Amino acid sequence: MRGQFDCSLSPFFAVRWEQSRPSAIHSDRSQHLLCQRDLTGMEVVTGASDSNMSHYPVGLKEWIAKALQSAPSEIQIELIAGDASPRRYYRVTSLKGLATLNIGGETREMPSFIAMVSPASENNEAFLRVGAQMAKAGVRTPAVWTHSLRRGWFLLEDFGDQQLLPALVSFPDSAAALYQKAFDALVCQISLPCEQAGIPRYDSRRLKTEMDVFPEWFLSGLLGIQPDERLRQCCAMLTDYLISAFAEQPTVWVHRDFHSRNLMLLGANELGVIDFQDAVHGPYSYDVVSLLRDCYLRWEPETVTHWALAYWQSARADGLLAEVSEAQFLRDFDLMGLQRHLKVMGIFCRLSLRDNKSQYLADIPLVIQYFSEVSRQYPELGDFVEWFNRRALPIANQRLPKSAS
């Protein structure tokens, strides 16, 4: 039983909106790739398009043209978007109108496709395997029309440009219904069996490695704070506490980046899910807190709690999370969010300091706000919170852009 909110999405999905930069959005994902360095090491060629100069690997256009049974001169490739990884995305259109693709003896005609260029570092085999398994469970992932694992080239179904994020900002009255679509996708995802799924475990070692990103890149890298013995002890106690709490949670399929920039609004009231290749077997609360305590926009805490419980009720209505009480769910939700937000502070600093993607620094004040609002509710974290507020926060306020939320 899904769809806790009695809201029709049909009128909303008929609306087209401008992909402008609302004030609640701290950075524009569509610009991330355009300002990043070439991290892939690939040879590129430059071709003109209407809006920018599109760089793509040598041979890509010919490979796509062959799949579409067209001449290279009959297709156009435009660089459209990027993310925090070295992946690159291009929209492919046919100058003849509809492009023809033969799939398993069946001919399909489509107006556009997405070409993804993804180096071997980006877990490409998992992209194929995880996407197929999630699709079988009812999660709407992009179809893969053809691919070359050797070169890291994929020709995908085009999910369009309508991310969930600008829709939430521009149409807040529709947020409840939109989030319910996301909850439905999550319920499908966590219903997948983890045994023999071929995805790694999100174990204590992996969690600790993620936590270590915070002192290395946020505290030392951005703030210039060199850890003393007290700080090391505080960080170790915090890490041990959170890992112990996560070990008590039921484990499910975890997307690991389930938020409003990785959810796409499609036709027919569908919600598409992307960037799923790093899925793991881990704590059940991870994805829902990633969605509702989103690093790119903020809702009032009472609203977040209401929506979080709506997800919990949806899962229980489908026979999942039956052993998790409401109180336990809210605690798990909070503590998982603390781990994620500490990790994100470090990752966003690493993206800026190592990869020259400074736009991510503008997202950190909101992440700090989440951490501060939640951590003060847990007295057992008092030593670390006191140190953070006294030593780290004043420097962060000086060095980070002001939050737009």
CSV table of C-alpha atoms in Angstrom, one decimal:
chain,number,residue,atom,x,y,z
A,1,MET,CA,0.0,0.0,0.0
A,2,ARG,CA,1.8,3.1,-1.2
A,3,GLY,CA,0.8,6.8,-1.6
A,4,GLN,CA,0.1,8.0,1.9
A,5,PHE,CA,-0.6,11.5,0.7
A,6,ASP,CA,-3.9,12.0,-1.1
A,7,CYS,CA,-2.5,14.3,-3.7
A,8,SER,CA,-2.8,14.0,-7.4
A,9,LEU,CA,0.5,14.6,-9.3
A,10,SER,CA,-1.0,14.7,-12.7
A,11,PRO,CA,-1.6,18.5,-12.8
A,12,PHE,CA,1.9,19.1,-11.5
A,13,PHE,CA,3.7,16.9,-14.0
A,14,ALA,CA,1.9,18.8,-16.8
A,15,VAL,CA,3.7,22.0,-15.7
A,16,ARG,CA,7.0,23.1,-17.3
A,17,TRP,CA,9.2,25.3,-15.3
A,18,GLU,CA,12.4,27.3,-16.0
A,19,GLN,CA,15.6,25.6,-14.8
A,20,SER,CA,16.6,28.9,-13.1
A,21,ARG,CA,18.6,29.0,-9.8
A,22,PRO,CA,16.1,29.4,-7.0
A,23,SER,CA,17.5,31.0,-3.8
A,24,ALA,CA,17.3,27.8,-1.9
A,25,ILE,CA,19.6,26.0,-4.3
A,26,HIS,CA,23.2,26.6,-3.5
A,27,SER,CA,24.8,25.4,-6.7
A,28,ASP,CA,23.6,24.4,-10.1
A,29,ARG,CA,24.3,20.8,-11.0
A,30,SER,CA,24.1,21.6,-14.7
A,31,GLN,CA,27.2,23.8,-14.4
A,32,HIS,CA,29.3,21.3,-12.4
A,33,LEU,CA,30.8,19.6,-15.4
A,34,LEU,CA,31.5,22.8,-17.3
A,35,CYS,CA,33.9,24.1,-14.7
A,36,GLN,CA,35.7,20.9,-13.8
A,37,ARG,CA,39.1,19.8,-15.0
A,38,ASP,CA,39.4,16.9,-17.4
A,39,LEU,CA,39.8,14.2,-14.8
A,40,THR,CA,39.4,11.3,-17.2
A,41,GLY,CA,42.6,11.5,-19.1
A,42,MET,CA,40.8,10.9,-22.3
A,43,GLU,CA,41.5,12.4,-25.7
A,44,VAL,CA,38.7,14.8,-26.7
A,45,VAL,CA,37.5,16.6,-29.7
A,46,THR,CA,35.5,19.8,-29.8
A,47,GLY,CA,32.3,20.3,-31.8
A,48,ALA,CA,30.0,23.3,-32.0
A,49,SER,CA,26.5,23.3,-30.5
A,50,ASP,CA,23.9,25.9,-30.1
A,51,SER,CA,24.8,26.8,-26.5
A,52,ASN,CA,28.4,25.8,-25.8
A,53,MET,CA,31.4,23.9,-27.1
A,54,SER,CA,30.9,20.2,-26.6
A,55,HIS,CA,34.0,18.1,-25.8
A,56,TYR,CA,33.7,14.4,-26.3
A,57,PRO,CA,36.1,11.5,-26.7
A,58,VAL,CA,37.5,10.6,-30.2
A,59,GLY,CA,35.3,7.9,-31.7
A,60,LEU,CA,32.3,8.5,-29.6
A,61,LYS,CA,30.2,10.1,-32.3
A,62,GLU,CA,31.0,7.3,-34.7
A,63,TRP,CA,30.1,4.7,-32.1
A,64,ILE,CA,26.7,6.3,-31.4
A,65,ALA,CA,26.0,6.8,-35.1
A,66,LYS,CA,26.6,3.1,-35.7
A,67,ALA,CA,24.1,2.2,-32.9
A,68,LEU,CA,21.6,4.6,-34.3
A,69,GLN,CA,22.1,3.4,-37.9
A,70,SER,CA,23.0,6.9,-38.9
A,71,ALA,CA,25.9,8.7,-40.4
A,72,PRO,CA,28.0,10.7,-37.9
A,73,SER,CA,27.0,13.9,-39.7
A,74,GLU,CA,23.4,13.1,-39.0
A,75,ILE,CA,23.6,13.3,-35.2
A,76,GLN,CA,24.4,16.1,-32.8
A,77,ILE,CA,26.1,15.7,-29.4
A,78,GLU,CA,25.8,18.3,-26.7
A,79,LEU,CA,27.5,18.3,-23.4
A,80,ILE,CA,24.6,18.8,-20.9
A,81,ALA,CA,25.6,18.1,-17.3
A,82,GLY,CA,27.9,16.6,-14.8
A,83,ASP,CA,28.2,15.8,-11.2
A,84,ALA,CA,30.8,15.4,-8.5
A,85,SER,CA,32.4,12.5,-10.4
A,86,PRO,CA,34.5,12.5,-13.6
A,87,ARG,CA,31.5,11.2,-15.5
A,88,ARG,CA,30.3,13.2,-18.5
A,89,TYR,CA,26.8,13.3,-20.0
A,90,TYR,CA,25.8,14.3,-23.5
A,91,ARG,CA,22.4,14.6,-25.2
A,92,VAL,CA,22.3,12.9,-28.5
A,93,THR,CA,19.8,14.0,-31.1
A,94,SER,CA,19.2,13.1,-34.7
A,95,LEU,CA,19.2,15.9,-37.3
A,96,LYS,CA,16.7,13.8,-39.2
A,97,GLY,CA,14.2,14.0,-36.3
A,98,LEU,CA,13.6,10.7,-34.6
A,99,ALA,CA,16.6,8.4,-34.2
A,100,THR,CA,16.2,4.6,-34.8
A,101,LEU,CA,17.6,2.0,-32.5
A,102,ASN,CA,17.5,-1.7,-33.0
A,103,ILE,CA,17.3,-3.5,-29.6
A,104,GLY,CA,17.1,-7.3,-29.7
A,105,GLY,CA,15.4,-7.3,-33.1
A,106,GLU,CA,12.9,-4.6,-32.1
A,107,THR,CA,13.2,-1.2,-33.7
A,108,ARG,CA,12.5,1.9,-31.6
A,109,GLU,CA,12.3,5.5,-32.6
A,110,MET,CA,13.2,8.2,-30.0
A,111,PRO,CA,13.8,11.9,-30.2
A,112,SER,CA,17.0,11.8,-28.0
A,113,PHE,CA,19.3,9.7,-26.0
A,114,ILE,CA,21.9,10.3,-23.3
A,115,ALA,CA,25.5,9.3,-23.9
A,116,MET,CA,27.4,8.7,-20.6
A,117,VAL,CA,31.2,8.7,-20.7
A,118,SER,CA,32.4,7.1,-17.5
A,119,PRO,CA,36.0,6.1,-16.7
A,120,ALA,CA,36.8,2.8,-15.1
A,121,SER,CA,37.1,4.4,-11.7
A,122,GLU,CA,33.3,4.9,-11.7
A,123,ASN,CA,32.1,1.4,-11.0
A,124,ASN,CA,30.7,0.8,-14.5
A,125,GLU,CA,29.9,-2.9,-14.2
A,126,ALA,CA,27.9,-2.1,-11.0
A,127,PHE,CA,26.0,0.6,-12.9
A,128,LEU,CA,24.7,-2.1,-15.3
A,129,ARG,CA,24.1,-4.7,-12.6
A,130,VAL,CA,22.5,-2.5,-10.0
A,131,GLY,CA,20.3,-0.6,-12.5
A,132,ALA,CA,18.9,-3.8,-13.8
A,133,GLN,CA,18.2,-5.2,-10.4
A,134,MET,CA,16.5,-2.0,-9.2
A,135,ALA,CA,14.4,-1.9,-12.4
A,136,LYS,CA,13.1,-5.4,-11.8
A,137,ALA,CA,12.0,-4.3,-8.3
A,138,GLY,CA,10.0,-1.5,-9.8
A,139,VAL,CA,12.4,1.4,-9.5
A,140,ARG,CA,12.5,3.5,-12.6
A,141,THR,CA,16.1,3.5,-13.8
A,142,PRO,CA,17.2,4.6,-17.2
A,143,ALA,CA,17.3,1.8,-19.8
A,144,VAL,CA,20.7,1.0,-21.3
A,145,TRP,CA,20.4,0.8,-25.0
A,146,THR,CA,24.0,-0.2,-25.7
A,147,HIS,CA,27.3,0.1,-24.0
A,148,SER,CA,31.1,-0.5,-24.3
A,149,LEU,CA,32.5,-1.4,-20.9
A,150,ARG,CA,36.1,-1.3,-22.3
A,151,ARG,CA,35.7,2.4,-23.2
A,152,GLY,CA,33.2,3.3,-20.5
A,153,TRP,CA,30.6,4.5,-23.1
A,154,PHE,CA,26.9,4.0,-22.5
A,155,LEU,CA,23.9,5.0,-24.6
A,156,LEU,CA,21.0,5.5,-22.2
A,157,GLU,CA,17.4,6.4,-22.1
A,158,ASP,CA,17.0,10.2,-21.9
A,159,PHE,CA,15.3,11.1,-18.6
A,160,GLY,CA,15.1,14.8,-19.6
A,161,ASP,CA,16.2,17.8,-17.5
A,162,GLN,CA,13.6,18.0,-14.8
A,163,GLN,CA,15.3,17.2,-11.5
A,164,LEU,CA,13.2,17.0,-8.4
A,165,LEU,CA,15.2,19.8,-6.7
A,166,PRO,CA,13.9,22.8,-8.7
A,167,ALA,CA,10.4,21.4,-8.6
A,168,LEU,CA,10.4,21.2,-4.8
A,169,VAL,CA,11.7,24.8,-4.6
A,170,SER,CA,9.3,26.2,-7.2
A,171,PHE,CA,6.2,24.2,-6.1
A,172,PRO,CA,6.4,23.7,-2.4
A,173,ASP,CA,2.7,22.9,-2.2
A,174,SER,CA,3.4,19.8,-4.3
A,175,ALA,CA,6.3,18.7,-2.1
A,176,ALA,CA,4.4,16.1,-0.1
A,177,ALA,CA,3.1,14.3,-3.2
A,178,LEU,CA,6.5,14.5,-4.8
A,179,TYR,CA,8.2,13.0,-1.8
A,180,GLN,CA,5.7,10.3,-1.7
A,181,LYS,CA,6.7,9.2,-5.2
A,182,ALA,CA,10.3,9.1,-3.8
A,183,PHE,CA,9.2,7.0,-0.8
A,184,ASP,CA,7.4,4.6,-3.2
A,185,ALA,CA,10.7,4.1,-5.1
A,186,LEU,CA,12.6,3.6,-1.8
A,187,VAL,CA,10.1,1.0,-0.6
A,188,CYS,CA,10.6,-0.9,-3.9
A,189,GLN,CA,14.4,-0.6,-3.4
A,190,ILE,CA,14.5,-1.9,0.2
A,191,SER,CA,12.3,-4.8,-0.8
A,192,LEU,CA,15.2,-6.2,-2.9
A,193,PRO,CA,16.9,-9.2,-1.2
A,194,CYS,CA,20.5,-8.4,-0.1
A,195,GLU,CA,21.7,-11.9,-0.2
A,196,GLN,CA,23.8,-12.7,-3.3
A,197,ALA,CA,23.0,-9.2,-4.7
A,198,GLY,CA,26.5,-8.6,-5.7
A,199,ILE,CA,26.7,-5.3,-3.7
A,200,PRO,CA,29.3,-4.5,-1.0
A,201,ARG,CA,28.4,-4.4,2.7
A,202,TYR,CA,28.3,-1.0,4.3
A,203,ASP,CA,30.2,-2.3,7.3
A,204,SER,CA,32.0,-0.6,10.2
A,205,ARG,CA,35.3,-0.4,8.2
A,206,ARG,CA,33.6,1.5,5.3
A,207,LEU,CA,31.7,3.8,7.8
A,208,LYS,CA,34.9,4.6,9.6
A,209,THR,CA,36.7,5.4,6.4
A,210,GLU,CA,33.9,7.8,5.5
A,211,MET,CA,34.1,9.5,8.9
A,212,ASP,CA,37.8,10.0,8.5
A,213,VAL,CA,37.1,12.4,5.5
A,214,PHE,CA,35.7,14.9,8.0
A,215,PRO,CA,38.9,15.6,10.1
A,216,GLU,CA,41.2,15.3,7.1
A,217,TRP,CA,39.4,17.6,4.6
A,218,PHE,CA,37.1,19.8,6.6
A,219,LEU,CA,38.9,20.3,9.9
A,220,SER,CA,42.5,20.2,8.6
A,221,GLY,CA,42.1,21.0,4.9
A,222,LEU,CA,39.6,23.8,5.0
A,223,LEU,CA,39.8,25.2,8.5
A,224,GLY,CA,43.5,24.6,9.2
A,225,ILE,CA,42.8,22.9,12.5
A,226,GLN,CA,45.5,20.3,13.3
A,227,PRO,CA,44.1,17.6,15.6
A,228,ASP,CA,45.4,17.4,19.1
A,229,GLU,CA,44.9,14.5,21.5
A,230,ARG,CA,41.6,15.8,22.8
A,231,LEU,CA,40.2,16.2,19.3
A,232,ARG,CA,41.4,12.7,18.3
A,233,GLN,CA,39.6,11.3,21.3
A,234,CYS,CA,36.4,13.2,20.6
A,235,CYS,CA,36.4,12.1,17.0
A,236,ALA,CA,37.1,8.5,17.9
A,237,MET,CA,34.3,8.4,20.5
A,238,LEU,CA,31.9,10.0,18.1
A,239,THR,CA,32.8,7.5,15.4
A,240,ASP,CA,32.5,4.5,17.7
A,241,TYR,CA,29.1,5.7,19.0
A,242,LEU,CA,27.7,6.2,15.5
A,243,ILE,CA,29.0,2.9,14.2
A,244,SER,CA,27.6,1.1,17.2
A,245,ALA,CA,24.2,2.7,16.6
A,246,PHE,CA,24.3,1.7,12.9
A,247,ALA,CA,25.1,-1.9,13.7
A,248,GLU,CA,21.7,-2.2,15.4
A,249,GLN,CA,19.7,-1.1,12.4
A,250,PRO,CA,18.1,-3.5,9.9
A,251,THR,CA,20.1,-3.6,6.7
A,252,VAL,CA,18.7,-3.1,3.2
A,253,TRP,CA,19.7,-2.0,-0.3
A,254,VAL,CA,21.1,1.5,0.1
A,255,HIS,CA,21.4,3.9,-2.9
A,256,ARG,CA,23.9,6.1,-1.0
A,257,ASP,CA,23.1,9.3,-2.9
A,258,PHE,CA,19.3,9.3,-2.8
A,259,HIS,CA,18.5,13.1,-3.0
A,260,SER,CA,16.7,15.6,-5.0
A,261,ARG,CA,19.5,16.0,-7.7
A,262,ASN,CA,19.4,12.3,-8.4
A,263,LEU,CA,15.7,12.0,-8.9
A,264,MET,CA,14.1,13.0,-12.2
A,265,LEU,CA,10.5,13.9,-13.0
A,266,LEU,CA,9.4,11.9,-16.0
A,267,GLY,CA,6.1,11.7,-17.9
A,268,ALA,CA,3.2,9.6,-16.8
A,269,ASN,CA,3.7,10.7,-13.1
A,270,GLU,CA,6.9,8.7,-12.9
A,271,LEU,CA,10.0,9.4,-10.8
A,272,GLY,CA,13.3,8.3,-12.3
A,273,VAL,CA,16.3,7.4,-10.2
A,274,ILE,CA,20.0,7.9,-11.3
A,275,ASP,CA,23.5,7.7,-9.9
A,276,PHE,CA,22.8,4.3,-8.2
A,277,GLN,CA,26.0,2.4,-9.1
A,278,ASP,CA,27.5,2.7,-5.6
A,279,ALA,CA,24.6,0.9,-4.0
A,280,VAL,CA,25.5,-1.1,-0.8
A,281,HIS,CA,23.9,-3.4,1.8
A,282,GLY,CA,23.6,-1.1,4.8
A,283,PRO,CA,21.5,0.7,7.4
A,284,TYR,CA,17.9,1.2,6.3
A,285,SER,CA,17.7,4.9,7.4
A,286,TYR,CA,20.5,6.1,5.2
A,287,ASP,CA,18.6,7.0,2.0
A,288,VAL,CA,15.5,8.5,3.6
A,289,VAL,CA,17.6,10.9,5.7
A,290,SER,CA,19.7,11.7,2.6
A,291,LEU,CA,16.4,12.7,0.8
A,292,LEU,CA,14.7,14.7,3.6
A,293,ARG,CA,17.7,16.4,5.1
A,294,ASP,CA,18.9,17.2,1.6
A,295,CYS,CA,22.2,19.1,1.3
A,296,TYR,CA,20.7,21.4,-1.3
A,297,LEU,CA,17.5,22.6,0.3
A,298,ARG,CA,15.9,22.7,3.8
A,299,TRP,CA,12.5,22.2,5.2
A,300,GLU,CA,11.3,23.0,8.8
A,301,PRO,CA,12.3,20.2,11.2
A,302,GLU,CA,8.6,19.4,12.0
A,303,THR,CA,7.9,19.0,8.3
A,304,VAL,CA,10.8,16.7,7.9
A,305,THR,CA,9.7,14.6,10.9
A,306,HIS,CA,6.2,14.3,9.4
A,307,TRP,CA,7.5,13.2,6.0
A,308,ALA,CA,10.0,10.8,7.6
A,309,LEU,CA,7.2,9.1,9.5
A,310,ALA,CA,5.1,8.9,6.3
A,311,TYR,CA,8.0,6.9,4.7
A,312,TRP,CA,8.2,4.7,7.8
A,313,GLN,CA,4.4,4.0,7.5
A,314,SER,CA,4.7,3.3,3.8
A,315,ALA,CA,7.4,0.7,4.4
A,316,ARG,CA,5.4,-1.0,7.2
A,317,ALA,CA,2.3,-1.0,5.0
A,318,ASP,CA,4.3,-3.1,2.5
A,319,GLY,CA,5.4,-5.5,5.3
A,320,LEU,CA,8.9,-3.9,5.7
A,321,LEU,CA,10.6,-2.5,8.9
A,322,ALA,CA,8.0,-4.2,11.0
A,323,GLU,CA,10.5,-4.5,13.9
A,324,VAL,CA,11.3,-0.8,13.9
A,325,SER,CA,9.2,1.3,16.3
A,326,GLU,CA,8.4,5.0,15.7
A,327,ALA,CA,10.8,6.1,18.4
A,328,GLN,CA,13.6,3.9,17.1
A,329,PHE,CA,13.0,5.0,13.6
A,330,LEU,CA,13.4,8.7,14.5
A,331,ARG,CA,16.5,8.0,16.5
A,332,ASP,CA,18.0,6.0,13.6
A,333,PHE,CA,17.1,8.8,11.2
A,334,ASP,CA,18.8,11.4,13.3
A,335,LEU,CA,22.0,9.5,13.9
A,336,MET,CA,22.4,8.3,10.3
A,337,GLY,CA,22.0,11.9,9.3
A,338,LEU,CA,24.7,13.1,11.6
A,339,GLN,CA,27.2,10.6,10.0
A,340,ARG,CA,26.2,11.5,6.5
A,341,HIS,CA,26.5,15.3,7.2
A,342,LEU,CA,29.9,15.0,8.8
A,343,LYS,CA,31.0,12.9,5.8
A,344,VAL,CA,29.6,15.4,3.4
A,345,MET,CA,31.4,18.3,5.0
A,346,GLY,CA,34.6,16.5,4.3
A,347,ILE,CA,33.6,15.4,0.8
A,348,PHE,CA,32.5,18.9,-0.3
A,349,CYS,CA,35.8,20.3,1.0
A,350,ARG,CA,37.8,17.6,-0.9
A,351,LEU,CA,35.9,18.5,-4.1
A,352,SER,CA,36.9,22.1,-3.6
A,353,LEU,CA,40.5,21.7,-2.5
A,354,ARG,CA,41.5,18.7,-4.5
A,355,ASP,CA,39.3,18.8,-7.6
A,356,ASN,CA,38.9,22.6,-8.0
A,357,LYS,CA,35.1,22.4,-7.6
A,358,SER,CA,34.7,25.3,-5.3
A,359,GLN,CA,30.9,25.6,-5.9
A,360,TYR,CA,30.4,22.9,-3.3
A,361,LEU,CA,31.6,25.1,-0.5
A,362,ALA,CA,28.3,27.1,-0.8
A,363,ASP,CA,26.4,23.9,0.3
A,364,ILE,CA,28.3,23.3,3.5
A,365,PRO,CA,26.6,26.0,5.7
A,366,LEU,CA,23.3,24.1,5.4
A,367,VAL,CA,25.0,20.8,6.2
A,368,ILE,CA,26.5,22.4,9.3
A,369,GLN,CA,23.0,23.7,10.2
A,370,TYR,CA,21.6,20.2,10.0
A,371,PHE,CA,24.4,18.8,12.2
A,372,SER,CA,24.0,21.5,14.8
A,373,GLU,CA,20.2,21.2,15.0
A,374,VAL,CA,20.3,17.4,15.5
A,375,SER,CA,23.5,16.9,17.5
A,376,ARG,CA,22.4,19.1,20.4
A,377,GLN,CA,19.4,16.8,21.0
A,378,TYR,CA,21.8,13.9,21.9
A,379,PRO,CA,23.7,14.7,25.2
A,380,GLU,CA,26.0,11.7,24.7
A,381,LEU,CA,27.6,13.7,21.9
A,382,GLY,CA,28.1,16.7,24.1
A,383,ASP,CA,31.9,16.8,24.2
A,384,PHE,CA,32.3,16.8,20.5
A,385,VAL,CA,29.5,19.3,19.9
A,386,GLU,CA,31.0,21.6,22.5
A,387,TRP,CA,34.4,21.4,20.8
A,388,PHE,CA,32.8,21.9,17.3
A,389,ASN,CA,30.9,25.0,18.3
A,390,ARG,CA,33.8,26.5,20.1
A,391,ARG,CA,36.7,25.8,17.8
A,392,ALA,CA,35.5,24.8,14.3
A,393,LEU,CA,32.3,26.8,13.8
A,394,PRO,CA,33.8,30.3,14.2
A,395,ILE,CA,36.5,29.5,11.5
A,396,ALA,CA,33.9,27.9,9.2
A,397,ASN,CA,31.7,31.0,9.5
A,398,GLN,CA,34.6,33.1,8.3
A,399,ARG,CA,35.8,30.8,5.4
A,400,LEU,CA,32.5,29.6,4.0
A,401,PRO,CA,30.0,31.4,1.8
A,402,LYS,CA,26.9,32.5,3.6
A,403,SER,CA,24.0,30.0,3.4
A,404,ALA,CA,21.2,31.0,1.0
A,405,SER,CA,18.6,29.0,2.9
